[in-house]
Short mmCIF file of C-alpha atoms and ligand atoms in Angstrom, two decimals:
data_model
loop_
_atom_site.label_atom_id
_atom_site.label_comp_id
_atom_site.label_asym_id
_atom_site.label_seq_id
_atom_site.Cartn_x
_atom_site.Cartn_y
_atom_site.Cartn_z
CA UNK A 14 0.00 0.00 0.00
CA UNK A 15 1.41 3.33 -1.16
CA UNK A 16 -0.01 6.68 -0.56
CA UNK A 17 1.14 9.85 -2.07
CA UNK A 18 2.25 12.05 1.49
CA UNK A 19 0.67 15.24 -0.09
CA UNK A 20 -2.56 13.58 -0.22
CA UNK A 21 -2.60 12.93 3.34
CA UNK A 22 -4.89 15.18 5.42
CA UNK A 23 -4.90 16.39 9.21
CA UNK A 24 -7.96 14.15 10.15
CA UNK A 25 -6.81 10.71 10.60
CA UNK A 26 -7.02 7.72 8.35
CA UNK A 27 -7.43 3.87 9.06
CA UNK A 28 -5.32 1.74 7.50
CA UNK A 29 -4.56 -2.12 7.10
CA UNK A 30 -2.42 -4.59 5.59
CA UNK A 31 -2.71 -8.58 6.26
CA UNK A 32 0.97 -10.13 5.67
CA UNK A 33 0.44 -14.18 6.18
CA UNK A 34 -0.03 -14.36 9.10
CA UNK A 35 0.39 -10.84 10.66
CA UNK A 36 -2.06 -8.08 10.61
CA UNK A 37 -0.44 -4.36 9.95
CA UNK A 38 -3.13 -1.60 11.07
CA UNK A 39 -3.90 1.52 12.78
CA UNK A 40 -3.93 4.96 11.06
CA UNK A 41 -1.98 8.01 9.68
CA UNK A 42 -2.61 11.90 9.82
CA UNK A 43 -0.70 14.86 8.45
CA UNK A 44 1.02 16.43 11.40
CA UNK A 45 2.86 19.42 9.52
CA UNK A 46 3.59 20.25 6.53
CA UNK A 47 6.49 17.41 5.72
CA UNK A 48 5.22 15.09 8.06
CA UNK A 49 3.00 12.59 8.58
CA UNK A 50 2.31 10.48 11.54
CA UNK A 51 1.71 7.03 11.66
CA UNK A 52 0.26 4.70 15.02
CA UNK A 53 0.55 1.09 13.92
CA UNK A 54 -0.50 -2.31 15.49
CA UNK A 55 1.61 -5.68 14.38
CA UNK A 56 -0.62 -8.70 15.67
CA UNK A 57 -0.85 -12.31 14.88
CA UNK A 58 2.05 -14.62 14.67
CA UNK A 59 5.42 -14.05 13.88
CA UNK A 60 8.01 -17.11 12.48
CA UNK A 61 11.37 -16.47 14.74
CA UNK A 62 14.99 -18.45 14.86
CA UNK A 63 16.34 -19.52 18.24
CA UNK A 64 19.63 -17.59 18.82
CA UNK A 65 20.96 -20.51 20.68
CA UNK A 66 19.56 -23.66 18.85
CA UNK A 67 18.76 -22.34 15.46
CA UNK A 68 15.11 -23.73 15.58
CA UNK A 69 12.19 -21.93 14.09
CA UNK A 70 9.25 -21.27 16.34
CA UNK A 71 6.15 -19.12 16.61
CA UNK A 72 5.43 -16.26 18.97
CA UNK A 73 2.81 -14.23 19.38
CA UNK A 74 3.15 -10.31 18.34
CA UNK A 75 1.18 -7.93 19.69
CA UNK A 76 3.37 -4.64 19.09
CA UNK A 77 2.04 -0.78 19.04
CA UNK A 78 4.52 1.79 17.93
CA UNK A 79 4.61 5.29 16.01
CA UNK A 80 6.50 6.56 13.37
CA UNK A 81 6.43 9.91 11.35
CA UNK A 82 7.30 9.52 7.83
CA UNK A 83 8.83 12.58 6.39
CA UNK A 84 9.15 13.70 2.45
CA UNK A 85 12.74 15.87 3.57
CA UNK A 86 16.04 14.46 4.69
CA UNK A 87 16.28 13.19 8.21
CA UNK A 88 19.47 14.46 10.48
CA UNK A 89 21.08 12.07 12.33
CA UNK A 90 20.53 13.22 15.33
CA UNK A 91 16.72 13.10 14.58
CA UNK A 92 14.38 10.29 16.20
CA UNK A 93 14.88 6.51 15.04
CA UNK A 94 11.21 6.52 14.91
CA UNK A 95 11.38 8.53 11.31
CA UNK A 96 11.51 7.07 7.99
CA UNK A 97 12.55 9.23 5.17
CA UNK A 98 10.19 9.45 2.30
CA UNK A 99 11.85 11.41 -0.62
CA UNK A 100 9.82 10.31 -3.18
CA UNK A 101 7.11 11.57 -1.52
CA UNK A 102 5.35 8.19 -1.06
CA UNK A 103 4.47 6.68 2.24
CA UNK A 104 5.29 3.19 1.26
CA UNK A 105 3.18 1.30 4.40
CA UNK A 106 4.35 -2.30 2.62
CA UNK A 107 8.04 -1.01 3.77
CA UNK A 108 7.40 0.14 7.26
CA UNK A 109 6.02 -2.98 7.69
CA UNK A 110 8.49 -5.12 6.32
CA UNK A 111 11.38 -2.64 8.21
CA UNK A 112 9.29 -3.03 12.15
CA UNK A 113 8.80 -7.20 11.22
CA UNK A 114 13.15 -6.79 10.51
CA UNK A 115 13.48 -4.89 13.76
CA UNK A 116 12.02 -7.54 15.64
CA UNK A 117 13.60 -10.37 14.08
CA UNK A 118 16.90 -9.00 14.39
CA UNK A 119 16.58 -8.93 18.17
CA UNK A 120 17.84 -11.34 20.25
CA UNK A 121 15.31 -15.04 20.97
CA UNK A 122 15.14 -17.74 22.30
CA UNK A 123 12.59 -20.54 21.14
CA UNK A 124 10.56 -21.98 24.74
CA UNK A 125 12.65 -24.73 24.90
CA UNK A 126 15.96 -22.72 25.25
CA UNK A 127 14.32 -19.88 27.14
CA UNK A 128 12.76 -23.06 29.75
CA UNK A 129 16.76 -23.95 30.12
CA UNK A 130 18.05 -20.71 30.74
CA UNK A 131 15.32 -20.39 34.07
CA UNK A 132 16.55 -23.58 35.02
CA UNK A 133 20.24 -21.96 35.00
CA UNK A 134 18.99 -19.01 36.69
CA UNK A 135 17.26 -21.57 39.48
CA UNK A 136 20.80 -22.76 40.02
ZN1 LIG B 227 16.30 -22.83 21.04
#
């Protein structure tokens, strides 16, 4: 789902996009005149790799966050929670494809791993 940014208006907008087994939604608004704001749900069921034993497993997602996509360069020092849009197009297939990365690049363990490490702890 792409929108054109300039087409976005102040009052907000739903939005939703079902990925296989995730659902994307929430909804966007104009906040200025470069910037949009986005408050987005990820639910449903996200396929992860164990960081210890390399399985695949399943775990639920339930994740809120908010971005603000912007159609100007971004500074450095800016917020992480901006994604540049110089094209002018809010591209909602790539924020959700860059928050789905950002949680599988952190750090899991599948339940059997994660039922060890207590035990370790217990110890
Ligand atoms: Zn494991």
């Amino acid at each position: 789902m792409q929108i054109s940014l300039k087409k976005i208006h102040e009052s907000a907008k739903p939005f939703k996009i079902e990925e296989e087994s995730v659902e994307f939604y929430g909804n966007f608004r104009r906040t200025g005149k470069h910037t949009v704001a986005i408050d987005g749900r990820l639910k449903g069921e996200l396929e992860l790799f164990c960081d210890r034993c390399g399985e695949s497993f399943r775990r639920d997602l339930d994740e809120s966050f908010s971005i603000e996509a912007v159609d100007r360069p971004v500074k450095v020092e800016e917020s992480l929670d901006m994604i540049e849009c110089l094209d002018g197009i809010v591209d909602f297939d790539s924020i959700y494809k860059s928050e789905i990365a950002a949680i599988e690049s952190e750090y899991h363990l599948c339940p059997k791993c994660e039922e060890e490490d207590d035990f370790e702890i217990e110890i």
